[in-house]
CSV table of C-alpha atoms and ligand atoms in Angstrom, one decimal:
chain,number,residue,atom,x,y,z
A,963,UNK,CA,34.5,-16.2,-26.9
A,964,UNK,CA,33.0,-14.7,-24.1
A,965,UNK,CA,30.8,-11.4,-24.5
A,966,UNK,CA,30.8,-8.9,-21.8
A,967,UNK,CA,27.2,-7.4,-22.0
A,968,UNK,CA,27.9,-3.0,-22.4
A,969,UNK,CA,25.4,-0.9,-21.2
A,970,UNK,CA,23.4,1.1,-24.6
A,971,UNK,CA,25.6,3.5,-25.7
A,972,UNK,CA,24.2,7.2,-24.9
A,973,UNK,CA,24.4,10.2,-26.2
A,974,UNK,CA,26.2,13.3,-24.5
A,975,UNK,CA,24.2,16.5,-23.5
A,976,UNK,CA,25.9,19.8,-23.3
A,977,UNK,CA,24.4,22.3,-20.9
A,978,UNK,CA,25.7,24.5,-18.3
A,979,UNK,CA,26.1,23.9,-14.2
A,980,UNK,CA,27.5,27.0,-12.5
A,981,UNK,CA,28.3,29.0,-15.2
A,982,UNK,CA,31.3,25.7,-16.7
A,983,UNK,CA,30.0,24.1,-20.5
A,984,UNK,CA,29.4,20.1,-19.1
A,985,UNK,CA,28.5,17.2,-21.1
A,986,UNK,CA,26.5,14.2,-19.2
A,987,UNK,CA,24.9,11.1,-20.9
A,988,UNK,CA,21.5,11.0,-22.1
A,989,UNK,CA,19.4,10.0,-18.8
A,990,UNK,CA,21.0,11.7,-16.2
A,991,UNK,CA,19.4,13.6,-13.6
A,992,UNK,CA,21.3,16.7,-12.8
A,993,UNK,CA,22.4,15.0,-9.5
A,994,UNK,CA,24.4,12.5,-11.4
A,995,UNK,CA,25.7,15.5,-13.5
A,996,UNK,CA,26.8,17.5,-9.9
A,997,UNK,CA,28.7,14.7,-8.9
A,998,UNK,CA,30.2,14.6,-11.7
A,999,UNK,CA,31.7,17.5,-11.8
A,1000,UNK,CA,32.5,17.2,-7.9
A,1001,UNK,CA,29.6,19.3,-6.9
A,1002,UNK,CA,28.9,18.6,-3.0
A,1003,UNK,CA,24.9,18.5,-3.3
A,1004,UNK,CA,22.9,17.2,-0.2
A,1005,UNK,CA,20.7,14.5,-0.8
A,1006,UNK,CA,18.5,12.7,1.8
A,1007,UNK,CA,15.8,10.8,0.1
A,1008,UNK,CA,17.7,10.2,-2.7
A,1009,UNK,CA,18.7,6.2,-3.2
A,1010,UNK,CA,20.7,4.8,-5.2
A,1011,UNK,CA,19.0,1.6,-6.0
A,1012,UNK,CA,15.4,3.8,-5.6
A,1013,UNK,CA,13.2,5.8,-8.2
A,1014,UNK,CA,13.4,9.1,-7.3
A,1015,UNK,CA,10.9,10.1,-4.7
A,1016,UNK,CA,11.3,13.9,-4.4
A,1017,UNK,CA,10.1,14.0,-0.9
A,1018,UNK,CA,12.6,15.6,1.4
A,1019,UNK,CA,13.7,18.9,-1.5
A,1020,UNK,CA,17.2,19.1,0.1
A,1021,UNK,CA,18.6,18.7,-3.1
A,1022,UNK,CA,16.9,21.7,-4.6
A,1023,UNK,CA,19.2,23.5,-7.7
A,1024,UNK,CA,17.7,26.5,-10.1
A,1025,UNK,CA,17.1,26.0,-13.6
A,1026,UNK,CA,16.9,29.2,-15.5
A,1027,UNK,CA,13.7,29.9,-16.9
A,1028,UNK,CA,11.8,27.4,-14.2
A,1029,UNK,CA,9.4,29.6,-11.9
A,1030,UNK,CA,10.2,27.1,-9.1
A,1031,UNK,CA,13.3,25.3,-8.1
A,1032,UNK,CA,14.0,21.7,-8.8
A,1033,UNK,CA,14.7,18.4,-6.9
A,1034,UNK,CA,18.9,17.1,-8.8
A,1035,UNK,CA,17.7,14.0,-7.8
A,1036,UNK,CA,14.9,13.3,-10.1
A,1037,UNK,CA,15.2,16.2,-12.6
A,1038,UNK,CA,16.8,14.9,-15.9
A,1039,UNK,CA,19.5,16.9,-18.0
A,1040,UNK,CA,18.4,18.3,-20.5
A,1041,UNK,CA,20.6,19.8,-24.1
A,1042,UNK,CA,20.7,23.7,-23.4
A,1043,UNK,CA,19.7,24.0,-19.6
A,1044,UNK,CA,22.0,26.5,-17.4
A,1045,UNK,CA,21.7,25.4,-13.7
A,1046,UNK,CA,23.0,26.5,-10.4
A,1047,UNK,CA,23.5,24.9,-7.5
A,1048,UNK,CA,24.6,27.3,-4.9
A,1049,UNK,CA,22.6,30.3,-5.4
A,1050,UNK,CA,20.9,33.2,-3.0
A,1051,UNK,CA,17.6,31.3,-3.6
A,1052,UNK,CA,18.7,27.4,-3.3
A,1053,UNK,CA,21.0,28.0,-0.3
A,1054,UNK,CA,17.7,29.9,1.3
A,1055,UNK,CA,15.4,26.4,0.7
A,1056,UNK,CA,17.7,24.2,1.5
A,1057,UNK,CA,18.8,26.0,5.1
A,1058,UNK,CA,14.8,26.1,5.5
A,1059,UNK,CA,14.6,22.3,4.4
A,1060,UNK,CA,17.1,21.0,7.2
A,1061,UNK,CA,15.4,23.8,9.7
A,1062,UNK,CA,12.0,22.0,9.5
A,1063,UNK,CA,13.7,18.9,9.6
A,1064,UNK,CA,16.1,18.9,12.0
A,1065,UNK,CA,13.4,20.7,14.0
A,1066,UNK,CA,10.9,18.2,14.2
A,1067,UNK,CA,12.8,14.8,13.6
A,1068,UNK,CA,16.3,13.4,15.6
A,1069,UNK,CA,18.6,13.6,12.9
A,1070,UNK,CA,21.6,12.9,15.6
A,1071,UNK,CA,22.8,9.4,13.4
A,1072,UNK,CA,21.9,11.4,9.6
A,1073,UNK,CA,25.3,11.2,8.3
A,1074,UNK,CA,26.5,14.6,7.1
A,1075,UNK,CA,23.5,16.6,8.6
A,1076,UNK,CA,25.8,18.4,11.3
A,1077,UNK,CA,27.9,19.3,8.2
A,1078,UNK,CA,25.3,20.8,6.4
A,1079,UNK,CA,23.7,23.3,8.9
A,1080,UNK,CA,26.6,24.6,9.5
A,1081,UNK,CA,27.0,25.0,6.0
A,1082,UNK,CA,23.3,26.6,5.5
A,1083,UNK,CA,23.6,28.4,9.2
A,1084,UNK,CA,20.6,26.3,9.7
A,1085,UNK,CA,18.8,27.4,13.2
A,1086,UNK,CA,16.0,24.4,14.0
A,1087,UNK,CA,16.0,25.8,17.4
A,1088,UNK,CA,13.6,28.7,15.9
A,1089,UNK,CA,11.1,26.6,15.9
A,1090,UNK,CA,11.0,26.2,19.4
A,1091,UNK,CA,11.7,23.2,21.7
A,1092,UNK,CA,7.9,21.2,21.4
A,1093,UNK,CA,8.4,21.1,17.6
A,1094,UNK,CA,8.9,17.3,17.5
A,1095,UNK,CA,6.8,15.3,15.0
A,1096,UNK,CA,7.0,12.6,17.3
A,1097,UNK,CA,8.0,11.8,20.2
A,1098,UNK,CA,8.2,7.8,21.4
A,1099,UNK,CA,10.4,5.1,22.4
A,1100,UNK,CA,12.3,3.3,19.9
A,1101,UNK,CA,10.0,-0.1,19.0
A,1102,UNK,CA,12.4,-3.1,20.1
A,1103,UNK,CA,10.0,-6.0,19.2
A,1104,UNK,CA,12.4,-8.3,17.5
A,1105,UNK,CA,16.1,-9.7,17.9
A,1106,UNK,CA,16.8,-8.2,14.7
A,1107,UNK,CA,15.9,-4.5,14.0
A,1108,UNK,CA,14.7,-1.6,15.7
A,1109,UNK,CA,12.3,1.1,14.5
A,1110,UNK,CA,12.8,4.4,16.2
A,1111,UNK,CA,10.9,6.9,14.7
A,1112,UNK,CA,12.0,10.0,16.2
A,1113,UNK,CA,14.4,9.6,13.9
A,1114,UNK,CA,11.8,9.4,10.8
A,1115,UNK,CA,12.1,12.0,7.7
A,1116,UNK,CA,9.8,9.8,6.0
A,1117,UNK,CA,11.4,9.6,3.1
A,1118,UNK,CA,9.6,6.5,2.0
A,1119,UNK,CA,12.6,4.3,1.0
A,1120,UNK,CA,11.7,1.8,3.3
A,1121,UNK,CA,8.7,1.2,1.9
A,1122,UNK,CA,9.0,1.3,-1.5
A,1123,UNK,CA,12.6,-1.5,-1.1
A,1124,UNK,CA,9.8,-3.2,1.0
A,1125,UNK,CA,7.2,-3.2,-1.9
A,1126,UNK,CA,7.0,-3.2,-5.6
A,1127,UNK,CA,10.8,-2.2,-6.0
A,1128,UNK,CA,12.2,-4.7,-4.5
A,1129,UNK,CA,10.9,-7.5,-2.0
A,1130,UNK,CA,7.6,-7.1,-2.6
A,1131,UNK,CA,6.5,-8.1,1.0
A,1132,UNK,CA,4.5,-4.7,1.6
A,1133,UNK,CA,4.7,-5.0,4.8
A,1134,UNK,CA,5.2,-2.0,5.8
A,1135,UNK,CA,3.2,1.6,4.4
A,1136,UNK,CA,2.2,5.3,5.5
A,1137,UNK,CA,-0.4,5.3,8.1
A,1138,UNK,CA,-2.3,8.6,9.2
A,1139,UNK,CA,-2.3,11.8,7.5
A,1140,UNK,CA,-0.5,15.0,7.6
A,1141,UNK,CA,1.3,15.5,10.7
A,1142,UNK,CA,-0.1,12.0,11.6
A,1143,UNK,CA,1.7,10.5,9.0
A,1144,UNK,CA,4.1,7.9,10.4
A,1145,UNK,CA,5.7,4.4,9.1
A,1146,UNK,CA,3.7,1.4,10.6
A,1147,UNK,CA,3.3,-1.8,9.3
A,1148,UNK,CA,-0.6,-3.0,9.3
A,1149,UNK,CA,-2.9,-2.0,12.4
A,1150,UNK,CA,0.4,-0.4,13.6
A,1151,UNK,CA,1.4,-3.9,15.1
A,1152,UNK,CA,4.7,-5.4,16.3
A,1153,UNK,CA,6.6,-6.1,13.4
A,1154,UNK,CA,6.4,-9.1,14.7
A,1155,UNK,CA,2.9,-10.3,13.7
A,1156,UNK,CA,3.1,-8.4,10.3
A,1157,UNK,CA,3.8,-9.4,6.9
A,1158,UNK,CA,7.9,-9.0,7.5
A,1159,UNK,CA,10.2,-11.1,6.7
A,1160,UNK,CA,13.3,-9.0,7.3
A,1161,UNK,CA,15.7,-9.0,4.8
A,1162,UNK,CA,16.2,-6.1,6.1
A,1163,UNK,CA,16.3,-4.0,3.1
A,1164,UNK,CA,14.4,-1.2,4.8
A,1165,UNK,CA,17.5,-0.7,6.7
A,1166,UNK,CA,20.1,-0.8,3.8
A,1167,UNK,CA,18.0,2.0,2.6
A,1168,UNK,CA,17.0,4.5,5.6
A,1169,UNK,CA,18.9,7.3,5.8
A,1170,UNK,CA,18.6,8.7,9.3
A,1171,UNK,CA,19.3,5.8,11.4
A,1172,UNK,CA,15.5,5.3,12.6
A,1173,UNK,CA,16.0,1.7,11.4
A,1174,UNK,CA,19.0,0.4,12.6
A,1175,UNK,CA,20.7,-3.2,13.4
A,1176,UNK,CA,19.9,-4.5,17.1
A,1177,UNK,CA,23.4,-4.8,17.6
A,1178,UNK,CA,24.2,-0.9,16.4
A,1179,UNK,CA,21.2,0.2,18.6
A,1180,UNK,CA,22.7,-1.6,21.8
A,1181,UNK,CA,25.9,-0.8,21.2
A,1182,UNK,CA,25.0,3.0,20.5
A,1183,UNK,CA,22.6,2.6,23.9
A,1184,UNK,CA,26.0,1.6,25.4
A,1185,UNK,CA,27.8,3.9,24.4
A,1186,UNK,CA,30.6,1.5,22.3
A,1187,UNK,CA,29.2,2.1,18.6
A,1188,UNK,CA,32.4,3.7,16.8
A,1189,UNK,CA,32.3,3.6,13.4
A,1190,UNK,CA,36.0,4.9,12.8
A,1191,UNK,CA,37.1,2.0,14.3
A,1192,UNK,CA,35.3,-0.6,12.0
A,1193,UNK,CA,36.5,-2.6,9.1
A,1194,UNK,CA,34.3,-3.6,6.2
A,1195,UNK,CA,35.0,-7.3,4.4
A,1196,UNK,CA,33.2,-7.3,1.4
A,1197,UNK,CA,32.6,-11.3,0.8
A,1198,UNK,CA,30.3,-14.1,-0.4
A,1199,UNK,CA,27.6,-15.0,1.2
A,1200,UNK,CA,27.6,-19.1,1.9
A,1201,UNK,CA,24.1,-19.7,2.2
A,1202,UNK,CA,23.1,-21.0,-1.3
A,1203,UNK,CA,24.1,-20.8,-4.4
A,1204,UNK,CA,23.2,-17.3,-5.6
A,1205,UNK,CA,26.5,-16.0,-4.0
A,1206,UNK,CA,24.5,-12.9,-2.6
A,1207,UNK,CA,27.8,-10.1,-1.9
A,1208,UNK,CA,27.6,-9.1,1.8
A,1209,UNK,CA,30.2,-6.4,3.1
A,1210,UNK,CA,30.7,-7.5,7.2
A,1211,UNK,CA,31.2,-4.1,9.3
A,1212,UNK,CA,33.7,-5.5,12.0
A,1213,UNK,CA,34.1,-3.8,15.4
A,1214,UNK,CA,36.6,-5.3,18.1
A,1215,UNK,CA,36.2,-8.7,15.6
A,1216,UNK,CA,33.1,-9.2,15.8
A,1217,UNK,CA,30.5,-8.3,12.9
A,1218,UNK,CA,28.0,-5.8,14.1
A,1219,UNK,CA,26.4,-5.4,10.8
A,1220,UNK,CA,25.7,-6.2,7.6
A,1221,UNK,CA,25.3,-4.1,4.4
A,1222,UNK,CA,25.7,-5.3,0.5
A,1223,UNK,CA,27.3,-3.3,-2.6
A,1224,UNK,CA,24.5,-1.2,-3.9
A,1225,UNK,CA,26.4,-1.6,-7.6
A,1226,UNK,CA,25.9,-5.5,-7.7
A,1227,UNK,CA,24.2,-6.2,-11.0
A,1228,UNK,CA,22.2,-9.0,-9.5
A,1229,UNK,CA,21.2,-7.9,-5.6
A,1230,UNK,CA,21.4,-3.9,-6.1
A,1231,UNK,CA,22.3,-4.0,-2.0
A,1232,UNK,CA,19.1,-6.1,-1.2
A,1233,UNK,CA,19.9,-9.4,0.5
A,1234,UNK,CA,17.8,-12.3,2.9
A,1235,UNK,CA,17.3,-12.3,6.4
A,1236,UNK,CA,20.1,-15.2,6.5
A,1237,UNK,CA,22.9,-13.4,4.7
A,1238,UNK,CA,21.5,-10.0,6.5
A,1239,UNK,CA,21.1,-11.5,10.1
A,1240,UNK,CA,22.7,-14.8,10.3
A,1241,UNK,CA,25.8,-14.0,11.1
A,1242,UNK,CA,25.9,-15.1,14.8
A,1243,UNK,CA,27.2,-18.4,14.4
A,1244,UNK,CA,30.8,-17.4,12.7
A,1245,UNK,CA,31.4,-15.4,16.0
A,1246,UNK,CA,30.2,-18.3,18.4
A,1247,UNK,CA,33.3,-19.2,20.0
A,1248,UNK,CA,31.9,-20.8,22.9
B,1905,SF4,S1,12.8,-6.3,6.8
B,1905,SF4,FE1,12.2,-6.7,4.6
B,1905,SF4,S2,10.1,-7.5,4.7
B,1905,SF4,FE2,10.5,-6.6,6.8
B,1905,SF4,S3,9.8,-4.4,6.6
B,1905,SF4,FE3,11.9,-4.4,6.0
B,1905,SF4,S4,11.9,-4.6,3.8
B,1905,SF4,FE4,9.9,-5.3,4.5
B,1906,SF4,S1,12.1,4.7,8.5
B,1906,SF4,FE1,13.9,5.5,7.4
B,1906,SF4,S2,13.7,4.8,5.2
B,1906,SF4,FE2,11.7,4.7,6.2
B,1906,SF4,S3,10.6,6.6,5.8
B,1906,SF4,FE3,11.6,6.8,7.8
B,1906,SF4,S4,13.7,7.7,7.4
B,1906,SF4,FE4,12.8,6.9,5.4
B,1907,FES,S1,17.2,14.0,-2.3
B,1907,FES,FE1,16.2,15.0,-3.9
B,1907,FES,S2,14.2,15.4,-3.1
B,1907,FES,FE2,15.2,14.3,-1.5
């Protein structure tokens, strides 16, 4: 008889989230409980497949009784708690949030951004027009990726899928400090001559675009990136034997990218550089 292994069984906490009794298992973060119950919280460096970082605080809520308001993302549910997730005081952060953001970063390819300072009547121009963290030209050093980041929250997910959570190349880390800080793999090099091996699971993971396919970055340059007129394939991946899931995004048939399921048991979304890059040779008609 086969046995299909079942997650531990885990105990429901009651508390309260916008004033409605809800019940979420034991280990949630108060994120999970918000989506739950259909509640449209912005997240940014929140991953899926990620410990919690708490770095960007877009996904502030207020906990009654807490003197200061707390990240949904990492903030566990707890038996008795009454939160609120669209109060005076949170919509106030998180319009200030996406200001400084938006202000000092290109967040022009940050999926749902435009949505949300609308939402927050976020103004970034305040800030003025020489507010910009930093201000370069994308790095094209490879056929495969491209860093571009003007378009950097850093949020850190590349580096920590990069490192101990799941390749475990380190090659790349936060160099400088303060307003300094920026991504950069060692002695700011081309990727190139670092430590990379690219999987590419840096890009699975960013959030804003500032890493982003070859392919996408040329055809966005181009002007023919259009997303609304993609497909995605989920398949198998025929390199070897560990059957790897890769989802092709197909645009005019041909595959201009190439994600993976973030709920796969085995590869939580991370894949190789062959099943994440070597795709050329399926679309080699000549
Ligand atoms: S492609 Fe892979 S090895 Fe290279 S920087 Fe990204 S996560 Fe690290
Ligand atoms: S490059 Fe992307 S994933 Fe890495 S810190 Fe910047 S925004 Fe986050
Ligand atoms: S999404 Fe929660 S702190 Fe960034």
């Amino acid at each position: 008889m086969t046995t299909v292994p079942l997650g531990i069984p885990r105990r429901l906490l009651e508390f309260t989230l916008d004033g409605e009794q809800v019940r979420a298992p034991e280990g949630s973060t108060l994120l999970d409980a918000c989506r739950a119950a259909g509640k449209d919280v912005p997240t940014l460096c929140q991953g899926d497949t990620l410990a919690p970082k708490n770095a960007c605080r877009v996904c502030i809520v207020e906990v009654e009784g807490a003197r200061t308001l707390a990240p949904a993302c990492s903030r566990r549910a707890e038996p008795g708690m009454e939160v609120r997730t669209d109060t005076e005081r949170v919509r106030h952060s998180r319009k200030v949030v996406l200001e400084l953001l938006a202000s000092s970063v290109d967040l022009s390819t940050t999926p749902h951004v435009a949505d949300w300072l609308k939402e927050y009547e976020a103004k970034p121009d305040r800030f003025g027009p020489d507010a910009a963290r930093v201000d370069e030209e994308p790095r094209v050093d490879n056929d495969l990726y491209v860093r571009d980041y003007d378009k950097c929250i850093l949020c850190y997910k590349c580096v920590d899928a990069c490192g101990d959570q799941w390749q475990n190349s380190f090659a790349i880390s936060v160099a400088g400090r303060g307003f300094d800080a920026r991504i950069a793999v060692e002695h700011d090099a081309p990727l190139t001559d670092s430590a990379c091996v690219y999987c590419g699971n840096c890009v699975e993971v960013c959030p804003t675009g500032a890493l982003s396919f070859k392919s996408e970055f040329d055809m966005r340059a181009a002007g023919t990136w259009d997303a609304s007129a993609q497909t995605e394939t989920t398949t198998v991946c025929a390199y070897c034997g560990v059957g790897c899931n890769l989802t092709l995004h197909v645009q005019d048939n041909e595959i201009v990218k190439v994600t993976s399921p973030h709920d796969n048991p085995v590869t939580h979304g991370n894949l190789c550089i062959k099943g994440r890059f070597g795709y050329q040779h399926v679309q080699n008609r000549d």
